[in-house]
CSV table of C-alpha atoms and ligand atoms in Angstrom, one decimal:
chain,number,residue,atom,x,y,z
A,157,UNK,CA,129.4,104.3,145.5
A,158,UNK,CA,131.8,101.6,145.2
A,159,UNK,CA,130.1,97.7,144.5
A,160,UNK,CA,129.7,95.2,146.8
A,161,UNK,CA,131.2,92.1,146.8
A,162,UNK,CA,129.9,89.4,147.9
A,163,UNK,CA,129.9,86.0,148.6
A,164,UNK,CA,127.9,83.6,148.3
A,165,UNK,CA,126.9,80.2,149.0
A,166,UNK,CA,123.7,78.1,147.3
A,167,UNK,CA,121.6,75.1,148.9
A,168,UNK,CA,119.2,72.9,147.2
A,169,UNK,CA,117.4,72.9,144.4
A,170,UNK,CA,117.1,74.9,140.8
A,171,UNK,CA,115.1,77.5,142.1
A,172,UNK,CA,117.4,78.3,145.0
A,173,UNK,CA,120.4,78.8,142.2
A,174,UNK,CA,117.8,81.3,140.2
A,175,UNK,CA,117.2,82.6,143.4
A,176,UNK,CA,120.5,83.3,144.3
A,177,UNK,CA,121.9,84.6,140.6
A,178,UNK,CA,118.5,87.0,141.6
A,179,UNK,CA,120.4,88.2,144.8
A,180,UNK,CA,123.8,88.9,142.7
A,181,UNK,CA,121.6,91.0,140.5
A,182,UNK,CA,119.4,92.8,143.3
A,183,UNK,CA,122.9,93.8,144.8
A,184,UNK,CA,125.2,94.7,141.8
A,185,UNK,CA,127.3,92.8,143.5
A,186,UNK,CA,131.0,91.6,142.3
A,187,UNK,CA,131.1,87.7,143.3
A,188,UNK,CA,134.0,86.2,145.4
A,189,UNK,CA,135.1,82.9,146.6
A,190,UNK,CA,136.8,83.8,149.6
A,191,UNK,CA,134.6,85.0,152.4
A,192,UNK,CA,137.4,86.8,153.6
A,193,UNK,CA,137.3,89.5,151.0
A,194,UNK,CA,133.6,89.3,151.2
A,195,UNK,CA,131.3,93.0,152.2
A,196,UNK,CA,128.7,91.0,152.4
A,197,UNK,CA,128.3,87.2,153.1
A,198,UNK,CA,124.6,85.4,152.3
A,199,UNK,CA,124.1,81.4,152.5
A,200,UNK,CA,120.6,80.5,150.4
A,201,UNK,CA,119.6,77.7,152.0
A,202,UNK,CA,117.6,74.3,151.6
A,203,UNK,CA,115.3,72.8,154.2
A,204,UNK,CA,113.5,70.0,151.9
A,205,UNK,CA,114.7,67.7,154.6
A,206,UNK,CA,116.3,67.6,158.1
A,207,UNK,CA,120.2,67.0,156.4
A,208,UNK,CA,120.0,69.9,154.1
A,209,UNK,CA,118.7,72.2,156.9
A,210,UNK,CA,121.4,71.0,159.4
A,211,UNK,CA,124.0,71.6,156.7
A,212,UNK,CA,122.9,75.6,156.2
A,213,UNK,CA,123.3,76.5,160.1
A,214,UNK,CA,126.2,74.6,160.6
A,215,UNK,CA,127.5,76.7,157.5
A,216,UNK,CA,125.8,79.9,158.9
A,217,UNK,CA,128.3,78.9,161.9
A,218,UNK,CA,131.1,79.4,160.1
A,219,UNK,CA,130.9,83.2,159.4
A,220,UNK,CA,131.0,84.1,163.0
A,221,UNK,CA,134.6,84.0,163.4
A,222,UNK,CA,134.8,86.4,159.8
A,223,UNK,CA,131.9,88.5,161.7
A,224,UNK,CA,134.5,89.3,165.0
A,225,UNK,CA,137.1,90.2,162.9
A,226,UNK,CA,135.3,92.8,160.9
A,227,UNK,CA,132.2,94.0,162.3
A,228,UNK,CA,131.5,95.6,159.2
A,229,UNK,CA,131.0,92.6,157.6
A,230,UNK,CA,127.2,91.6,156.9
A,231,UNK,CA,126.0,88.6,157.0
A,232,UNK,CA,122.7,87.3,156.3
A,233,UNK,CA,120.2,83.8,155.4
A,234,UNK,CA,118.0,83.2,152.6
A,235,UNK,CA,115.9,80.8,151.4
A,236,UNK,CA,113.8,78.0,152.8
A,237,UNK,CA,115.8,77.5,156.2
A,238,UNK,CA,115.7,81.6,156.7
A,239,UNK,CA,111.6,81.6,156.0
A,240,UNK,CA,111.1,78.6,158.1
A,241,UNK,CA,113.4,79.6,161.2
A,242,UNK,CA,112.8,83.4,160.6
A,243,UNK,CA,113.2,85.4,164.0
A,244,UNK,CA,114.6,82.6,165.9
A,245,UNK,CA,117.5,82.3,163.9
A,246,UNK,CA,118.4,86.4,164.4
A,247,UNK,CA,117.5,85.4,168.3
A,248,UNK,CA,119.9,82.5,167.9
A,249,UNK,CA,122.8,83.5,166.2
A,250,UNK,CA,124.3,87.5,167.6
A,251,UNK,CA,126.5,87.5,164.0
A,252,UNK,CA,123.6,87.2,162.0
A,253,UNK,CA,122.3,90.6,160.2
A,254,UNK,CA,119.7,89.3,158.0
A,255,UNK,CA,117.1,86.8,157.5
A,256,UNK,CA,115.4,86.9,153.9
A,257,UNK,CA,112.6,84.6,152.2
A,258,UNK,CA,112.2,83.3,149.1
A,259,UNK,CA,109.9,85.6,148.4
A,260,UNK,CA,111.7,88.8,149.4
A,261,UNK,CA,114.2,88.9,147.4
A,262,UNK,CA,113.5,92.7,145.1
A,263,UNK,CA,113.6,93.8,149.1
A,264,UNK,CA,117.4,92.7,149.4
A,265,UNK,CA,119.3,96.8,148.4
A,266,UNK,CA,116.8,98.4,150.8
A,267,UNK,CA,117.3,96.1,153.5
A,268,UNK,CA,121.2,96.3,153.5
A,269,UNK,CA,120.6,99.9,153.4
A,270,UNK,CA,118.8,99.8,156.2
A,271,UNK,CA,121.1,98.0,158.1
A,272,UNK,CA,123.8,100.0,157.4
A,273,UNK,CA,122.2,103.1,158.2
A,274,UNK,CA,120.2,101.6,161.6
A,275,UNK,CA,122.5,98.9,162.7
A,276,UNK,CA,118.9,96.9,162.6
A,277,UNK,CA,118.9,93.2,161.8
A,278,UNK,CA,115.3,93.2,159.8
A,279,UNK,CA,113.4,89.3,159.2
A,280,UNK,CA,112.0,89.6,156.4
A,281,UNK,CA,109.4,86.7,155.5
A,282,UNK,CA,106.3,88.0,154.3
A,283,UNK,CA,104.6,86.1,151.2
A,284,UNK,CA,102.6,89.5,150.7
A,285,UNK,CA,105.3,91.0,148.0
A,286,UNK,CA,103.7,92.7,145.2
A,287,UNK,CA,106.3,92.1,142.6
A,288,UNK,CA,107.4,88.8,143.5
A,289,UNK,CA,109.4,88.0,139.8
A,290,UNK,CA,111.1,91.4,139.8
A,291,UNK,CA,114.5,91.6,140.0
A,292,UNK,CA,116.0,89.3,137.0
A,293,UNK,CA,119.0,86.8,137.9
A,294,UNK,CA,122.9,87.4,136.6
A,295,UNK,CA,123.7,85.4,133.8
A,296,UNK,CA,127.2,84.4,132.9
A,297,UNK,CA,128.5,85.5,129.7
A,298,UNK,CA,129.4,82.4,127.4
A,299,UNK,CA,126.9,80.0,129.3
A,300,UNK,CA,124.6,78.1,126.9
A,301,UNK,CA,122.0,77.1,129.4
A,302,UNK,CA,119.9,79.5,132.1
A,303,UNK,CA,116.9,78.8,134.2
A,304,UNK,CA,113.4,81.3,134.0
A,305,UNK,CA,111.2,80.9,136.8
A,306,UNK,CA,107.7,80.3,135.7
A,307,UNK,CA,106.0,80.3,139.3
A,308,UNK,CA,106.9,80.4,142.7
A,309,UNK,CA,105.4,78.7,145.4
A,310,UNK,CA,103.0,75.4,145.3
A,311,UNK,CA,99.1,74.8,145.5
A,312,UNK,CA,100.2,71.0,146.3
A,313,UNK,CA,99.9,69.6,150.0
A,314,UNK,CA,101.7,66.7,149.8
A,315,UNK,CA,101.9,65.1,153.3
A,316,UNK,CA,105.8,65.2,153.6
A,317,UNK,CA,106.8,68.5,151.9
A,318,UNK,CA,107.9,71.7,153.5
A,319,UNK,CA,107.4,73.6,150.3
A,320,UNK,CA,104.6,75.3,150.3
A,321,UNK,CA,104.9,76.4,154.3
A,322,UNK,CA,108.7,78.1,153.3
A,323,UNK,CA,107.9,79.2,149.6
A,324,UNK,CA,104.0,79.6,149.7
A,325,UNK,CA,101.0,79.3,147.5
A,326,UNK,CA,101.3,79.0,143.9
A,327,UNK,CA,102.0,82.5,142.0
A,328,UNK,CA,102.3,81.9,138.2
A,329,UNK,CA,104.0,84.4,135.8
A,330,UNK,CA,102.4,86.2,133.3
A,331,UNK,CA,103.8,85.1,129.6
A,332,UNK,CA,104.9,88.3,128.7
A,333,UNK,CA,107.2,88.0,131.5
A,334,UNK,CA,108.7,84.9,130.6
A,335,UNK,CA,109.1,85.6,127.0
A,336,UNK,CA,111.1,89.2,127.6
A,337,UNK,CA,113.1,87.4,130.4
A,338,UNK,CA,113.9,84.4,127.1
A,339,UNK,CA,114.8,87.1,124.5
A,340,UNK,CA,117.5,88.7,126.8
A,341,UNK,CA,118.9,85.4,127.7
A,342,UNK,CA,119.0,84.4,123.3
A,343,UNK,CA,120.2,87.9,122.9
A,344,UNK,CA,123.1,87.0,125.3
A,345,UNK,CA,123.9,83.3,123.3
A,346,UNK,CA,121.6,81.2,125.7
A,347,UNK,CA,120.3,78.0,123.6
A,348,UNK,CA,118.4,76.4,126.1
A,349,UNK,CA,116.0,77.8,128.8
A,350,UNK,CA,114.9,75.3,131.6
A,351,UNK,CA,111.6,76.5,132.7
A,352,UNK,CA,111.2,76.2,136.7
A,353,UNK,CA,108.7,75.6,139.6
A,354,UNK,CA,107.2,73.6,141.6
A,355,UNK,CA,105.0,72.2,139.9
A,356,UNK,CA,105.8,73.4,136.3
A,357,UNK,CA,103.1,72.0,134.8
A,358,UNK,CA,100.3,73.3,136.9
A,359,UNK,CA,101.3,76.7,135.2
A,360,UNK,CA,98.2,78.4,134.2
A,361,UNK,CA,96.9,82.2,133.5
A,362,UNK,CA,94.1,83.9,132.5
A,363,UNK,CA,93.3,81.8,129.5
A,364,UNK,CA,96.5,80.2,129.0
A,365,UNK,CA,97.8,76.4,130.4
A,366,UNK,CA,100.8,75.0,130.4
A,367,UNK,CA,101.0,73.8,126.6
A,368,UNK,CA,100.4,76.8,125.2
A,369,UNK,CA,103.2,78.5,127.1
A,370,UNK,CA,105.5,75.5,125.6
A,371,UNK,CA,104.0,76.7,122.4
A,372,UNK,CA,104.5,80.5,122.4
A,373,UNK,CA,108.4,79.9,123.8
A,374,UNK,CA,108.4,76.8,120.8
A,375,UNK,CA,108.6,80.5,118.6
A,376,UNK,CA,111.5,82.6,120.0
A,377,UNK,CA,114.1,82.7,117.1
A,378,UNK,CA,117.6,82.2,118.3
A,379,UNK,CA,116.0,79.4,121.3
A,380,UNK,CA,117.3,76.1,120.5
A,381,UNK,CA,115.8,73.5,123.3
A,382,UNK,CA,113.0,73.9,126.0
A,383,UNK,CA,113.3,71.7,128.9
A,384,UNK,CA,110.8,72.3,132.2
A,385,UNK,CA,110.8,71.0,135.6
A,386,UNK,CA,109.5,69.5,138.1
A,387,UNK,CA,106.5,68.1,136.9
A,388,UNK,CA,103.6,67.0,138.6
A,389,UNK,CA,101.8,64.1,137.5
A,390,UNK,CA,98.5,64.8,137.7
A,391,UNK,CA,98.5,67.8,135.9
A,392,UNK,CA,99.7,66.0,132.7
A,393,UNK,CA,97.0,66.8,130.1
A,394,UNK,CA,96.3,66.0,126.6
A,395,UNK,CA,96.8,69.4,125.7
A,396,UNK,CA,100.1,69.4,127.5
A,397,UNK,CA,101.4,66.0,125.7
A,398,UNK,CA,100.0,67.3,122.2
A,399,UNK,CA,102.6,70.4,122.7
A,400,UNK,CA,105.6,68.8,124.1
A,401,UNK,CA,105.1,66.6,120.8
A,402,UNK,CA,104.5,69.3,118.4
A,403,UNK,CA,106.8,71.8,119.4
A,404,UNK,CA,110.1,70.3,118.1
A,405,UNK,CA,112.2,72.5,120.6
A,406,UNK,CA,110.9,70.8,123.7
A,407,UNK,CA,113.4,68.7,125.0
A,408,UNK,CA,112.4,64.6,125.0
A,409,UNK,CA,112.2,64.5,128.8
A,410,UNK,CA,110.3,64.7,131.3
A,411,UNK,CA,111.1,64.4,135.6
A,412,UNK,CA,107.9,63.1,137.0
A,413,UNK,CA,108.2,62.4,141.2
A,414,UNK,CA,106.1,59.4,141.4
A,415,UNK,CA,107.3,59.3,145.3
A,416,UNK,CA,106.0,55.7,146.0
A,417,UNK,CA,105.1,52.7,144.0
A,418,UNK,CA,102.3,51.7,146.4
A,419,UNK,CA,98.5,53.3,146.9
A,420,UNK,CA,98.0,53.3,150.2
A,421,UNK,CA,101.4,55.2,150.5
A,422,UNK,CA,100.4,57.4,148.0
A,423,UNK,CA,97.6,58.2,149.5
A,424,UNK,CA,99.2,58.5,152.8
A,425,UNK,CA,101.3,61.1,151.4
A,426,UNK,CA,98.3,63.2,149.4
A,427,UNK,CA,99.8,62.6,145.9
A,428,UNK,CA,96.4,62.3,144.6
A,429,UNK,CA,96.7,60.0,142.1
A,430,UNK,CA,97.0,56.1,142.2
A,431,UNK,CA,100.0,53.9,140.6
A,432,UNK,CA,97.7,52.9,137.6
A,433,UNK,CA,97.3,57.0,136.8
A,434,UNK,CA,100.7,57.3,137.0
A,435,UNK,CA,101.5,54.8,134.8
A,436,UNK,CA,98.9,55.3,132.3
A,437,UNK,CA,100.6,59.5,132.5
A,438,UNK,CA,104.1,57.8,131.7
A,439,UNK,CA,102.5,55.9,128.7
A,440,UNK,CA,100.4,58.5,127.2
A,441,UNK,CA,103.8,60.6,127.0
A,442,UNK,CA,105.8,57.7,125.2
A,443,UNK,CA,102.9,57.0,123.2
A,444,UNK,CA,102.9,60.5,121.4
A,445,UNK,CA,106.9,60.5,122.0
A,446,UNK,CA,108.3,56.9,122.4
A,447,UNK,CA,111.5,58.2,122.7
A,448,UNK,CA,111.2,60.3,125.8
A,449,UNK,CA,113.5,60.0,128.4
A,450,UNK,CA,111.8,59.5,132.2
A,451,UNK,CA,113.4,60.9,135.3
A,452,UNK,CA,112.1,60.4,139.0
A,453,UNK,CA,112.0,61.5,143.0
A,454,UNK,CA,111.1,58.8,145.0
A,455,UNK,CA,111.0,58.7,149.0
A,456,UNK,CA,111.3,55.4,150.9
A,457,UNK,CA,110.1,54.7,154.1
A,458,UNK,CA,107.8,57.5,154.4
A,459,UNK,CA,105.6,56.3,157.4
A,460,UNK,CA,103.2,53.6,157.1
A,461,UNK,CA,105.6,52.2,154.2
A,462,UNK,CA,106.1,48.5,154.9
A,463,UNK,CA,107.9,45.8,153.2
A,464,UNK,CA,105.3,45.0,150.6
A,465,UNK,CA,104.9,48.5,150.0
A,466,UNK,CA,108.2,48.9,149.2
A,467,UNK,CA,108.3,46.3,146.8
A,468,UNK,CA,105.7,48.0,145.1
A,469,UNK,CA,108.1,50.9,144.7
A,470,UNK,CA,110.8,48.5,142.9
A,471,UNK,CA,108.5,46.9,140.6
A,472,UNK,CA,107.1,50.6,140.0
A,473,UNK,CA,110.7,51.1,139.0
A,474,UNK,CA,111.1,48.1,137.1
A,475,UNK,CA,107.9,48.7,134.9
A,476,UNK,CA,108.7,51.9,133.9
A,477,UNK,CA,112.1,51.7,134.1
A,478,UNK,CA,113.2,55.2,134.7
A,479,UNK,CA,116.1,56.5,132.8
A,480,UNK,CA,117.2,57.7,136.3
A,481,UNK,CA,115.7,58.5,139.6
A,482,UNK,CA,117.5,60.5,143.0
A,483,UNK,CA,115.8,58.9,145.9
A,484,UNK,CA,115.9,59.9,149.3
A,485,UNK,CA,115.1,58.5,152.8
A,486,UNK,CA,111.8,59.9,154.2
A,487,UNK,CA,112.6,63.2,156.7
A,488,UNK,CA,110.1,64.5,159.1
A,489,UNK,CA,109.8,68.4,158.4
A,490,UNK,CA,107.8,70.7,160.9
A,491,UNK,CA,104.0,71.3,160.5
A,492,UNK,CA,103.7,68.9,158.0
A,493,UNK,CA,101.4,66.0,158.0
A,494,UNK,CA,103.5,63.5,157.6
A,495,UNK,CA,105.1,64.9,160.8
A,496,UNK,CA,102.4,63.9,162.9
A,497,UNK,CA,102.4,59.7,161.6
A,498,UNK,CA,105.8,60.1,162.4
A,499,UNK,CA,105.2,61.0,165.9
A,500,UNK,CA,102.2,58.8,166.5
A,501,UNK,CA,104.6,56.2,166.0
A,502,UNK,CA,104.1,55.2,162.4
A,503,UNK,CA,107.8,55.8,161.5
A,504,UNK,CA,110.1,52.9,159.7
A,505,UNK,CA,113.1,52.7,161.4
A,506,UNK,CA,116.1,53.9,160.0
A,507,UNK,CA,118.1,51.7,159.5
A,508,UNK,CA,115.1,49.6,157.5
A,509,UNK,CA,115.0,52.9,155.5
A,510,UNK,CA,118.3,53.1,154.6
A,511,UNK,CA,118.5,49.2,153.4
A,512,UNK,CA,115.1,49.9,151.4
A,513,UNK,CA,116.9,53.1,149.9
A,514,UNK,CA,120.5,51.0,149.1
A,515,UNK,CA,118.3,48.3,147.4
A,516,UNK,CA,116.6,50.8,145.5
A,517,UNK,CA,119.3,52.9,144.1
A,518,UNK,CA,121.2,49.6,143.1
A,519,UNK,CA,118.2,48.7,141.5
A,520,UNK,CA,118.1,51.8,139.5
A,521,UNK,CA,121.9,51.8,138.6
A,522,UNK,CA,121.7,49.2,137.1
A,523,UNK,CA,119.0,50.2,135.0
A,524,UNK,CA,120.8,53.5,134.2
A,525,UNK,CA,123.5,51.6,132.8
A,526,UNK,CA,122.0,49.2,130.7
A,527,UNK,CA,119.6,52.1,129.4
A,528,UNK,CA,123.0,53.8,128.8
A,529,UNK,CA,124.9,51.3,127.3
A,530,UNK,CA,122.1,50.9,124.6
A,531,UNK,CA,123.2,54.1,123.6
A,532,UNK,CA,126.5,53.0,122.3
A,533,UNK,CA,126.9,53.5,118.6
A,534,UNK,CA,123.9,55.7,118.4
A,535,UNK,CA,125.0,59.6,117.1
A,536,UNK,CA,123.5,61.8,119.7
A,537,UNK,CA,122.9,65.8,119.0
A,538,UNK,CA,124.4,67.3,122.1
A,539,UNK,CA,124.7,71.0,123.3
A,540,UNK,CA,128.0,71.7,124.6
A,541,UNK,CA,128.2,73.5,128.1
A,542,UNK,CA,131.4,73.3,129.6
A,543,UNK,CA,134.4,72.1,129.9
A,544,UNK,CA,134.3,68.4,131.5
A,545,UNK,CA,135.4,68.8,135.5
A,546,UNK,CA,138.4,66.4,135.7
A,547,UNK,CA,140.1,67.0,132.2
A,548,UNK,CA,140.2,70.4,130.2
A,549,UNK,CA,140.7,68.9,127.1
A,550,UNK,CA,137.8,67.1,127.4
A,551,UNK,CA,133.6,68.9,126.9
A,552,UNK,CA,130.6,68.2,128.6
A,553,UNK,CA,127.3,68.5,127.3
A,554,UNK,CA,123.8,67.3,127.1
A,555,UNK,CA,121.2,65.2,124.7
A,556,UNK,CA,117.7,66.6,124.8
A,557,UNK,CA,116.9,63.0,126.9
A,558,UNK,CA,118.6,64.5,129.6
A,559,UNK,CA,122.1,62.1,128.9
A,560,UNK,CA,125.5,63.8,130.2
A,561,UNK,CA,128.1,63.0,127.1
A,562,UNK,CA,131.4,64.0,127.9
A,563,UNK,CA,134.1,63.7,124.9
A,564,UNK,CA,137.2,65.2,123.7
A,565,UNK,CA,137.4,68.3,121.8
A,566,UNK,CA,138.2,72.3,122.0
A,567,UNK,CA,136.4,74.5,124.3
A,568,UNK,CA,135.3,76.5,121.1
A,569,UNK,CA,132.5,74.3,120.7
A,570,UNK,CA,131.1,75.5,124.1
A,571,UNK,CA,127.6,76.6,123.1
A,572,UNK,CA,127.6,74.9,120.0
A,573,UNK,CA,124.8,72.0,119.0
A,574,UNK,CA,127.2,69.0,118.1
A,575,UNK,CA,126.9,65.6,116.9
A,576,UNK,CA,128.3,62.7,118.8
A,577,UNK,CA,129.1,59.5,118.6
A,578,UNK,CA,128.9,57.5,121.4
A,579,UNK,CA,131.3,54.9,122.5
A,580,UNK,CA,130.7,53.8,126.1
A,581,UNK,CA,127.5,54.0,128.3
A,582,UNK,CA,128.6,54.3,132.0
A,583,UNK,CA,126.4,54.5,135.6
A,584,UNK,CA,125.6,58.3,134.9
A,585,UNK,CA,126.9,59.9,132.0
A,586,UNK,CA,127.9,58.8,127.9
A,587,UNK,CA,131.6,59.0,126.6
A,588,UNK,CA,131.9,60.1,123.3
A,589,UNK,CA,133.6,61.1,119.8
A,590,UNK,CA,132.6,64.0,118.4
A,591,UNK,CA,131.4,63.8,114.3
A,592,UNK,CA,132.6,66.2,112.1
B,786,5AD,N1,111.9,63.7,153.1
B,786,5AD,C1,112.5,63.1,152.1
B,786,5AD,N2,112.5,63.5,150.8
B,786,5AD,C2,111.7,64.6,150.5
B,786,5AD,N3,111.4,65.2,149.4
B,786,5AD,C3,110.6,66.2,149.6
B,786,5AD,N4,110.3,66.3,150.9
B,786,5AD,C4,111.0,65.3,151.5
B,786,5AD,C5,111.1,64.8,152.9
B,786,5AD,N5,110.4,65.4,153.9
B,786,5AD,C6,111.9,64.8,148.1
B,786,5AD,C7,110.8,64.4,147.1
B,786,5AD,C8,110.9,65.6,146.1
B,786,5AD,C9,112.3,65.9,146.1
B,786,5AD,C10,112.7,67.3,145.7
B,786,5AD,O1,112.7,65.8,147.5
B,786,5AD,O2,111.1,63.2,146.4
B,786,5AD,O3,110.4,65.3,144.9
């Protein structure tokens, strides 16, 4: 039977590019970039907020013309927008074969069987899969970094996310799992694994937590860093700082969504823990790592939010002065809580949002940069990934603080653990000269 080929387009977050290097693999698929040569045609969408969402139809829309032309062409939706829109999108749009969750994914070969064989165009959504981690995701040869999904899902109810309606309850997996999914990425020259869920650090089974998984993946030979994310800030324990410190592979980094500086938003938005916490969380970290880099999501003008508690959120920023943040303006998602104070009139307008979001994001570029610029003169170990985007001759890589340093040098050091020099801090990334 001759392969596939496919094409492919991702939305959205880490787990959504696992996810998607999950569907090449399902299908034994042969990648393209041109839809036209495509058998079979899937956009993995995003639908953390109403933009992202909007994006993946309109780009669903696209197809329809490639669909006319050659009915044998299939073409299907994953991810969050396909679990959240499920039937109606079939109903909706006649050139669509497929819908697929997040969860579904092991399902993918039957169903294109099936709708090869039926002419059928299946929905399929269900949470109730009983292998939900089966099906491991491509990895391209020569790449020093990969992803391993740790859990799926999220236990959290957080007032504004979407999440858990379009990916589920938490589902952790088991450590031997993880550990044989590691190996065969170190057996193919991976250096660094980026452990992913939701809420990474929530990660818990039978009798094992969080810092002991750091700790048994802290002893695969060939494994280089450890990085994990996103973490949630109440489930920082002492057991979990203890390993991060101890186990010298784990990255100095941690992304931490503190979402709002103020309580009452906070609690508004069911983060379950007050400012103070999270501050106190931030400084137990650099106490047993003063070093450690501090990354953030924030959301502004999440309703309720006024001026005052916005301010709160800049001088949240300011006192502990994030290495970087992305911060986003507050979207009402379907069936969520936050949903309903936004329709009982509770919203910010949108233009204030916007202005609140501008202030901040200046606010945290310039902190970015002057956290950046203190780097100049320091030697830096960096892992080299790629070539950088705009100039060949240059390399891109990483310092376990989560710092982009791009400098010149041969693409032979891709993969390699290098030390740099660097001579200029800029708004998001390090230039450098590499030592040796
Ligand atoms: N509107 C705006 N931002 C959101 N996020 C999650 N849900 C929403 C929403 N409804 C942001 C949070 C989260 C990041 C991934 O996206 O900051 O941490």
């Amino acid at each position: 039977m001759k392969t596939d080929t496919l094409y492919l387009e991702t939305y959205g977050c880490q787990m959504n590019e696992y996810d998607s290097d999950r569907i090449q693999n399902a299908l034994g698929a042969s990648i393209t970039k041109n839809p036209k040569e495509a058998d079979i045609v899937i956009v993995n969408t995003c639908a953390i907020r109403e933009k992202a969402d909007q994006k993946a139809l309109s780009s669903l829309g696209r197809f329809k013309h490639l669909k006319t032309k050659n009915p044998e062409l299939i073409v299907g939706v994953s991810g969050c927008v396909a679990q959240l829109y499920g039937e109606e999108l079939i109903r909706r749009m006649p050139h669509l074969d497929f819908v697929l969750g997040p969860r579904a994914i092991p399902g993918l070969p039957r169903l294109i069987e099936e709708i090869r064989e039926k002419k059928s165009r299946p929905v399929e959504t269900s949470f109730d899969v009983e292998e939900p981690f089966d099906v491991l995701p491509y990895h391209e040869e020569g790449k020093p970094t990969a992803f391993v999904s740790i859990q799926q899902g999220c236990n959290k109810k957080c007032a504004y996310c979407i999440v858990p309606t379009v990916r589920g309850s938490e589902v952790n997996r088991p450590v031997e799992d993880i550990t044989a999914e590691a190996r065969y990425l170190i057996a193919k020259g991976v250096k660094e694994i980026t452990l992913i869920g939701q809420t990474v650090n929530s990660w818990k089974l039978e009798r094992l937590k969080f810092g002991d998984l750091l700790r048994v993946l802290g002893e695969l030979e060939g494994l280089e860093r450890i990085r994990f994310t996103t973490s949630y800030p109440r489930d920082i324990t002492k057991k979990m700082v203890e390993a991060m410190a101890e186990v010298p592979k784990v990255c100095r980094h941690i992304h931490l969504p503190v979402q709002s500086g103020s309580d009452k938003v906070l609690r508004l938005m069911n983060r379950t823990y007050t400012r103070s916490w999270y501050v106190d969380s931030v400084n137990r970290l650099r106490d047993a790592m003063p070093d450690i880099a501090v990354s953030s999501d924030i959301i502004v003008g999440f309703p309720g939010e006024t001026e005052d508690d916005f301010e709160q959120t800049m001088s949240l920023v300011g006192e502990v002065g994030f290495d970087s943040s992305f911060s986003f303006k507050y979207s009402p998602r379907p069936g969520t809580v936050g949903n309903e104070l936004w329709r009982s009139g509770e919203r910010v307008e949108d233009h204030t949002a916007g202005e609140r979001l501008s202030r901040l994001q200046e606010y945290q570029r310039e902190i970015t940069r002057a956290k950046n610029m203190e780097r100049v003169g320091e030697s830096e170990q960096v892992l080299v990934e790629e070539e950088s985007r705009n100039d060949s001759s240059w390399l891109s890589g990483r310092t376990e603080h989560n710092r982009i340093v791009n400098f010149p040098g041969k693409k032979e050091l891709i993969g390699e653990m290098v030390d740099v020099e660097v001579t200029e801090g800029l708004a998001n990334s390090l230039r450098g000269q590499y030592l040796n």
